[in-house]
């Protein structure tokens, strides 16, 4: 199993550009989520999904869209990038939405918005 | 709303010394608590978790943590630190009604040889 994979590893955007961060898992996990990591702030939840076709907002959803058409994939879209979205983005998955389930994290995407 | 506080931003210990990383949480119900480790340029790896039962939890790499409800704490410990333990450590709490993690701000551990 590859676990949770993310592409790209690094990305530089100009303000106003759009892009999609890819996330895939091969563990047949029901629950998937996106976090952003900023210095001194830990990780904060952007969006999450409890199954194909079901998504919801987390703590910091503004400026981001998600969809979940398959169990395996959970892409994160930036519609119009802003410098405030410069961050490291992590995708995670767990077997279910149960609060005790372990979340497995991908290696991250480092995004810089100029 | 739930929250997690990690009071120590940086900690330096000598190799072979004992380690304790502090974590305090705020959550109304019985918490689900986690410790993750992040090596430079890597994703997060679960060290251990607590959701019920024995308040002393054993994890990977020789780490353990103790849940103390009276102190709202979930401190991470290791009896003897190795140079490879240098990393950033995150405490997190999971909310009821969904597996949404709230993280602390992290503690950066440096190990002196």
Coordinates of C-alpha atoms in Angstrom, one line a residue, chain A residues 31 33 35 37 40-45 48 57 90 94 96-108 110, chain B residues 27 32 34 36 38 41-46 49 51 88 90 94-106:
Chain A
X31 CA -12.9 9.7 6.0
X33 CA -9.5 15.7 5.3
X35 CA -5.1 20.6 6.9
X37 CA 0.3 24.1 8.6
X40 CA 3.5 28.8 15.3
X41 CA -0.1 27.7 14.5
X42 CA 0.0 24.0 14.3
X43 CA -2.3 22.3 11.8
X44 CA -5.8 23.7 11.0
X45 CA -8.6 21.8 9.3
X48 CA -13.3 17.1 5.3
X57 CA -16.2 22.8 6.1
X90 CA -1.5 18.0 4.4
X94 CA -9.0 7.4 8.4
X96 CA -14.2 6.0 9.5
X97 CA -15.4 9.2 11.0
X98 CA -15.1 7.8 14.5
X99 CA -13.2 10.1 16.7
X100 CA -10.9 7.4 18.0
X101 CA -9.8 6.3 14.5
X102 CA -6.2 7.0 13.6
X103 CA -5.7 9.5 10.8
X104 CA -2.8 8.8 8.4
X105 CA -1.1 11.8 6.8
X106 CA 0.4 12.3 3.4
X107 CA 3.9 13.9 3.0
X108 CA 2.5 17.4 2.3
X110 CA 4.5 23.2 0.1
Chain B
X27 CA -12.9 19.8 25.9
X32 CA -9.8 11.5 22.3
X34 CA -3.2 12.0 20.2
X36 CA 2.0 13.0 16.4
X38 CA 6.8 15.3 12.3
X41 CA 10.1 17.8 5.5
X42 CA 7.9 14.9 6.4
X43 CA 4.2 14.2 7.1
X44 CA 2.9 13.4 10.6
X45 CA 3.2 10.0 12.2
X46 CA 1.1 8.8 15.1
X49 CA -3.5 7.8 21.3
X51 CA -9.6 7.3 24.1
X88 CA 8.5 18.5 16.0
X90 CA 2.1 17.8 18.1
X94 CA -10.5 14.8 18.3
X95 CA -14.0 16.2 18.6
X96 CA -17.1 14.1 19.0
X97 CA -19.4 13.8 16.0
X98 CA -16.5 13.4 13.6
X99 CA -12.8 12.7 13.3
X100 CA -11.8 16.4 13.3
X101 CA -8.5 17.0 14.9
X102 CA -7.6 20.2 16.8
X103 CA -3.8 20.5 17.1
X104 CA -1.6 22.3 19.5
X105 CA 1.1 24.7 18.1
X106 CA 3.8 22.0 18.4

